[in-house]
């Protein structure tokens, strides 16, 4: 929860006033039973790699 608050505060400081949140373990795990979760995880990794 603390990390979520920090992220929302950083987003607010950057000028964002809306956020979409989800539970990592269900929707961002490559081992999830939801196929879409694996795709979301892959897109997230691709995005992170563009930042490095």
Tab-separated table of C-alpha atoms in Angstrom:
chain	number	residue	atom	x	y	z
A	1	UNK	CA	0.000	0.000	0.000
A	2	UNK	CA	2.810	2.401	0.861
A	3	UNK	CA	4.359	1.998	-2.608
A	4	UNK	CA	1.001	2.733	-4.221
A	5	UNK	CA	0.690	5.960	-2.262
A	6	UNK	CA	4.200	7.007	-3.268
A	7	UNK	CA	3.476	6.280	-6.919
A	8	UNK	CA	0.216	8.218	-6.814
A	9	UNK	CA	1.993	11.156	-5.184
A	10	UNK	CA	4.687	11.093	-7.887
A	11	UNK	CA	2.017	10.947	-10.594
A	12	UNK	CA	0.209	13.908	-9.037
A	13	UNK	CA	3.472	15.877	-8.949
A	14	UNK	CA	3.903	15.117	-12.666
A	15	UNK	CA	0.474	16.557	-13.403
A	16	UNK	CA	-1.634	13.410	-13.574
A	17	UNK	CA	-5.020	13.531	-11.896
A	18	UNK	CA	-6.298	10.039	-12.767
A	19	UNK	CA	-4.876	6.575	-12.199
A	20	UNK	CA	-5.744	3.001	-13.023
A	21	UNK	CA	-4.607	0.439	-10.491
A	22	UNK	CA	-4.684	-3.335	-10.428
A	23	UNK	CA	-3.410	-6.131	-8.268
A	24	UNK	CA	0.030	-7.170	-9.491
A	25	UNK	CA	-0.226	-10.806	-8.502
A	26	UNK	CA	-3.299	-11.403	-10.650
A	27	UNK	CA	-2.811	-9.073	-13.587
A	28	UNK	CA	0.934	-8.691	-14.027
A	29	UNK	CA	2.261	-12.175	-13.401
A	30	UNK	CA	3.673	-14.153	-16.341
A	31	UNK	CA	2.426	-17.282	-14.526
A	32	UNK	CA	-1.164	-16.052	-14.226
A	33	UNK	CA	-3.992	-18.269	-15.383
A	34	UNK	CA	-5.267	-15.233	-17.319
A	35	UNK	CA	-3.634	-15.137	-20.751
A	36	UNK	CA	-4.062	-11.369	-20.927
A	37	UNK	CA	-2.006	-11.008	-17.746
A	38	UNK	CA	1.018	-12.523	-19.445
A	39	UNK	CA	0.592	-10.117	-22.361
A	40	UNK	CA	0.307	-7.164	-19.999
A	41	UNK	CA	3.434	-8.288	-18.197
A	42	UNK	CA	5.313	-8.507	-21.506
A	43	UNK	CA	4.179	-5.017	-22.557
A	44	UNK	CA	5.246	-3.670	-19.179
A	45	UNK	CA	8.701	-5.245	-19.550
A	46	UNK	CA	9.043	-3.806	-23.056
A	47	UNK	CA	8.187	-0.361	-21.740
A	48	UNK	CA	10.604	-0.640	-18.823
A	49	UNK	CA	13.380	-1.638	-21.217
A	50	UNK	CA	12.841	1.566	-23.205
A	51	UNK	CA	13.529	3.547	-20.027
A	52	UNK	CA	16.820	1.857	-19.209
